[in-house]
CSV table of C-alpha atoms in Angstrom, one decimal:
chain,number,residue,atom,x,y,z
A,1,UNK,CA,96.8,79.6,118.2
A,2,UNK,CA,99.7,77.2,117.4
A,3,UNK,CA,102.8,77.9,119.4
A,4,UNK,CA,105.6,79.6,117.5
A,5,UNK,CA,108.9,77.9,118.0
A,6,UNK,CA,111.4,80.2,119.8
A,7,UNK,CA,113.9,79.5,117.1
A,8,UNK,CA,111.6,80.7,114.4
A,9,UNK,CA,110.4,83.6,116.4
A,10,UNK,CA,114.0,84.7,117.0
A,11,UNK,CA,114.7,84.5,113.2
A,12,UNK,CA,111.6,86.5,112.3
A,13,UNK,CA,112.2,89.1,114.9
A,14,UNK,CA,115.9,89.5,113.9
A,15,UNK,CA,114.8,90.0,110.3
A,16,UNK,CA,112.1,92.5,111.2
A,17,UNK,CA,114.5,94.5,113.5
A,18,UNK,CA,117.3,94.4,110.9
A,19,UNK,CA,115.1,96.1,108.4
A,20,UNK,CA,114.0,98.9,110.7
A,21,UNK,CA,117.4,99.6,112.3
A,22,UNK,CA,119.0,99.1,108.9
A,23,UNK,CA,121.8,96.8,110.0
A,24,UNK,CA,122.8,93.3,108.8
A,25,UNK,CA,121.1,90.5,110.5
A,26,UNK,CA,124.3,88.9,111.7
A,27,UNK,CA,125.0,91.9,113.9
A,28,UNK,CA,121.8,91.4,115.8
A,29,UNK,CA,123.0,88.9,118.4
A,30,UNK,CA,120.8,88.1,121.4
A,31,UNK,CA,122.8,90.6,123.6
A,32,UNK,CA,123.9,93.3,121.1
A,33,UNK,CA,122.5,96.6,122.4
A,34,UNK,CA,120.2,98.2,119.9
A,35,UNK,CA,121.2,101.7,120.9
A,36,UNK,CA,124.9,101.4,121.8
A,37,UNK,CA,125.9,98.7,119.3
A,38,UNK,CA,123.4,99.1,116.5
A,39,UNK,CA,122.5,102.8,116.4
A,40,UNK,CA,118.8,102.6,117.1
A,41,UNK,CA,116.9,105.8,118.0
A,42,UNK,CA,113.7,106.1,119.9
A,43,UNK,CA,111.5,106.4,116.8
A,44,UNK,CA,113.0,103.1,115.5
A,45,UNK,CA,112.1,101.5,118.9
A,46,UNK,CA,108.5,102.6,118.3
A,47,UNK,CA,108.6,101.2,114.8
A,48,UNK,CA,109.8,97.9,116.0
A,49,UNK,CA,107.0,97.7,118.6
A,50,UNK,CA,104.4,98.7,115.9
A,51,UNK,CA,105.8,96.1,113.5
A,52,UNK,CA,105.6,93.3,116.1
A,53,UNK,CA,102.1,94.3,116.9
A,54,UNK,CA,101.1,94.2,113.2
A,55,UNK,CA,103.0,90.9,112.4
A,56,UNK,CA,101.6,88.9,115.4
A,57,UNK,CA,98.3,90.8,115.8
A,58,UNK,CA,99.2,91.9,119.3
A,59,UNK,CA,98.6,94.9,121.4
A,60,UNK,CA,101.7,95.8,123.5
A,61,UNK,CA,101.3,98.7,125.9
A,62,UNK,CA,103.6,101.7,125.7
A,63,UNK,CA,105.5,100.9,129.0
A,64,UNK,CA,107.0,97.9,127.2
A,65,UNK,CA,108.9,100.3,124.8
A,66,UNK,CA,111.7,100.4,127.4
A,67,UNK,CA,112.2,96.6,126.8
A,68,UNK,CA,113.2,97.2,123.2
A,69,UNK,CA,116.9,97.1,124.1
A,70,UNK,CA,118.3,93.9,122.6
A,71,UNK,CA,117.0,90.8,120.8
A,72,UNK,CA,116.7,88.7,123.9
A,73,UNK,CA,114.4,91.3,125.6
A,74,UNK,CA,112.3,91.7,122.5
A,75,UNK,CA,112.0,87.9,122.2
A,76,UNK,CA,110.9,87.6,125.8
A,77,UNK,CA,108.4,90.4,125.5
A,78,UNK,CA,106.9,89.0,122.3
A,79,UNK,CA,106.6,85.6,123.8
A,80,UNK,CA,104.9,87.0,126.9
A,81,UNK,CA,102.3,88.8,124.8
A,82,UNK,CA,101.8,85.8,122.4
A,83,UNK,CA,101.1,83.7,125.5
A,84,UNK,CA,98.4,86.2,126.5
A,85,UNK,CA,96.6,85.9,123.2
B,1,UNK,CA,82.9,116.8,113.7
B,2,UNK,CA,84.2,119.4,111.2
B,3,UNK,CA,86.9,122.0,111.7
B,4,UNK,CA,87.3,125.3,109.9
B,5,UNK,CA,90.5,127.2,109.1
B,6,UNK,CA,90.4,129.0,112.4
B,7,UNK,CA,90.1,125.7,114.4
B,8,UNK,CA,92.9,124.3,112.3
B,9,UNK,CA,95.2,127.2,113.1
B,10,UNK,CA,94.6,126.5,116.8
B,11,UNK,CA,96.1,123.1,116.3
B,12,UNK,CA,98.7,123.5,113.5
B,13,UNK,CA,101.7,125.8,114.0
B,14,UNK,CA,102.2,126.1,110.2
B,15,UNK,CA,101.0,129.2,108.4
B,16,UNK,CA,100.7,130.3,104.8
B,17,UNK,CA,102.4,129.6,102.5
B,18,UNK,CA,103.2,126.4,104.3
B,19,UNK,CA,99.8,125.6,105.7
B,20,UNK,CA,98.6,122.5,103.8
B,21,UNK,CA,95.2,121.9,105.4
B,22,UNK,CA,92.2,124.2,104.6
B,23,UNK,CA,89.4,122.2,106.1
B,24,UNK,CA,88.7,119.1,108.2
B,25,UNK,CA,85.7,117.1,107.0
B,26,UNK,CA,85.9,114.4,109.6
B,27,UNK,CA,87.5,114.6,113.0
B,28,UNK,CA,87.0,111.4,114.9
B,29,UNK,CA,88.9,111.6,118.1
B,30,UNK,CA,91.8,109.2,118.2
B,31,UNK,CA,90.5,107.3,115.1
B,32,UNK,CA,90.5,109.2,111.9
B,33,UNK,CA,91.0,112.6,110.3
B,34,UNK,CA,89.8,113.5,106.8
B,35,UNK,CA,91.2,116.8,105.7
B,36,UNK,CA,91.1,118.9,102.5
B,37,UNK,CA,93.8,121.0,100.8
B,38,UNK,CA,92.5,123.1,97.9
B,39,UNK,CA,95.1,123.2,95.2
B,40,UNK,CA,94.4,126.4,93.3
B,41,UNK,CA,97.3,126.5,90.9
B,42,UNK,CA,98.4,129.9,92.2
B,43,UNK,CA,100.8,128.3,94.7
B,44,UNK,CA,104.3,129.6,94.2
B,45,UNK,CA,105.9,126.1,93.8
B,46,UNK,CA,104.0,125.5,90.6
B,47,UNK,CA,106.1,128.3,88.9
B,48,UNK,CA,109.1,126.0,89.1
B,49,UNK,CA,107.6,122.5,89.3
B,50,UNK,CA,107.5,122.6,86.4
B,51,UNK,CA,107.4,125.7,84.1
B,52,UNK,CA,104.4,125.3,81.8
B,53,UNK,CA,103.6,121.9,83.3
B,54,UNK,CA,102.4,122.3,86.9
B,55,UNK,CA,102.5,119.2,89.1
B,56,UNK,CA,102.3,119.2,92.9
B,57,UNK,CA,105.6,118.1,94.3
B,58,UNK,CA,105.4,114.7,96.1
B,59,UNK,CA,107.2,116.1,99.2
B,60,UNK,CA,104.4,118.6,99.6
B,61,UNK,CA,101.8,115.9,99.5
B,62,UNK,CA,103.8,114.2,102.3
B,63,UNK,CA,103.8,117.6,104.1
B,64,UNK,CA,100.0,117.8,103.8
B,65,UNK,CA,99.7,114.2,105.1
B,66,UNK,CA,102.0,115.1,108.0
B,67,UNK,CA,99.9,118.1,108.9
B,68,UNK,CA,96.7,116.0,108.9
B,69,UNK,CA,98.6,113.6,111.2
B,70,UNK,CA,99.3,116.4,113.7
B,71,UNK,CA,95.6,117.1,113.8
B,72,UNK,CA,94.9,113.4,114.5
B,73,UNK,CA,97.7,113.3,117.1
B,74,UNK,CA,96.3,116.4,118.8
B,75,UNK,CA,93.2,114.4,119.6
B,76,UNK,CA,95.2,111.6,121.3
B,77,UNK,CA,98.3,113.0,122.9
B,78,UNK,CA,97.9,114.5,126.4
B,79,UNK,CA,98.3,118.3,126.6
B,80,UNK,CA,99.4,120.2,129.6
B,81,UNK,CA,98.0,123.7,130.2
B,82,UNK,CA,100.3,126.5,129.1
B,83,UNK,CA,102.7,124.2,127.2
B,84,UNK,CA,103.4,124.4,123.5
B,85,UNK,CA,104.4,121.5,121.4
B,86,UNK,CA,106.4,121.1,118.2
B,87,UNK,CA,105.9,118.1,116.0
B,88,UNK,CA,108.7,116.7,113.8
B,89,UNK,CA,108.6,114.2,111.0
B,90,UNK,CA,110.8,111.2,111.7
B,91,UNK,CA,110.1,109.0,108.7
B,92,UNK,CA,107.9,108.8,105.7
B,93,UNK,CA,107.2,105.8,103.5
B,94,UNK,CA,104.9,107.0,100.8
B,95,UNK,CA,104.1,105.5,97.4
B,96,UNK,CA,102.9,108.0,94.8
B,97,UNK,CA,100.3,106.5,92.4
B,98,UNK,CA,99.0,109.4,90.3
B,99,UNK,CA,100.2,113.0,89.7
B,100,UNK,CA,98.4,115.9,91.3
B,101,UNK,CA,97.6,118.8,89.1
B,102,UNK,CA,96.3,122.3,89.9
B,103,UNK,CA,92.6,123.1,90.5
B,104,UNK,CA,91.9,120.0,92.6
B,105,UNK,CA,90.8,119.1,96.1
B,106,UNK,CA,93.4,117.0,97.7
B,107,UNK,CA,91.7,114.8,100.3
B,108,UNK,CA,93.9,113.5,103.1
B,109,UNK,CA,93.0,110.5,105.3
B,110,UNK,CA,94.9,109.7,108.4
B,111,UNK,CA,94.4,106.8,110.8
B,112,UNK,CA,96.6,105.7,113.8
B,113,UNK,CA,98.8,102.6,113.7
B,114,UNK,CA,100.5,103.2,117.0
B,115,UNK,CA,100.5,106.4,119.0
B,116,UNK,CA,102.3,106.7,122.3
B,117,UNK,CA,102.8,109.8,124.6
B,118,UNK,CA,105.5,111.5,122.6
B,119,UNK,CA,105.4,109.9,119.1
B,120,UNK,CA,103.3,108.1,116.6
B,121,UNK,CA,103.0,106.1,113.4
B,122,UNK,CA,100.0,106.7,111.2
B,123,UNK,CA,98.6,105.2,108.0
B,124,UNK,CA,97.7,107.8,105.4
B,125,UNK,CA,96.2,108.1,102.0
B,126,UNK,CA,95.6,111.0,99.6
B,127,UNK,CA,92.8,111.2,97.1
B,128,UNK,CA,91.6,113.4,94.3
B,129,UNK,CA,87.9,112.8,93.6
B,130,UNK,CA,87.9,109.5,95.4
B,131,UNK,CA,90.8,108.2,93.4
B,132,UNK,CA,93.8,107.4,95.4
B,133,UNK,CA,97.0,109.3,94.5
B,134,UNK,CA,99.4,108.5,97.3
B,135,UNK,CA,99.5,106.2,100.3
B,136,UNK,CA,101.8,105.0,103.0
B,137,UNK,CA,103.0,105.5,106.6
B,138,UNK,CA,104.4,108.4,108.5
B,139,UNK,CA,106.3,108.4,111.8
B,140,UNK,CA,106.5,111.6,113.9
B,141,UNK,CA,107.6,112.8,117.3
B,142,UNK,CA,106.5,115.6,119.6
B,143,UNK,CA,108.6,117.8,121.8
B,144,UNK,CA,107.8,120.6,124.2
B,145,UNK,CA,108.7,123.9,122.7
């Protein structure tokens, strides 16, 4: 598949996460903690993982749920699995 | 595989008048559940929703979908001997397409989108006579009692 530019991927993931956590996109900086700064709960983390799987047609195992902590981590995890496709 | 009401009661903690599954027509482990709730018209909620114009409340269709989701989850989530679990609804995103009136068989179809050890997201649809009346997604969690 064609490589997705990191910049675009970051934008897409930010928008997807903003919708689930229900916060403004500007607040989702690369390092803002989803739980402490943005009020994410464990169900929202699962929803983010499921939404990423659906959008990019990936299968991300459960143990990667712990990496849904900030945008940087989500970006790296998504890139890792896109690379495995 | 089919399940009767006794099998269903082994899985679901809900009881009358809040048990919204009467029968399971298809029970495909980890993949799909097709369940039936018979809407007789004698249910208490029809007295008030609405007087002289009985319509099944949408929130109760969601409840029936959620109960079918528990049956699906019970086939996937690991169980430990002697432990009891409670399931809780975390989020529902359901679109209602047609009203549900008394004297109907409400068919509920549930398939997994993502299920992990203590929680899940499922895709669900409700039908009356093969006509879709509601569809959407439900997220739920599970805790030890």
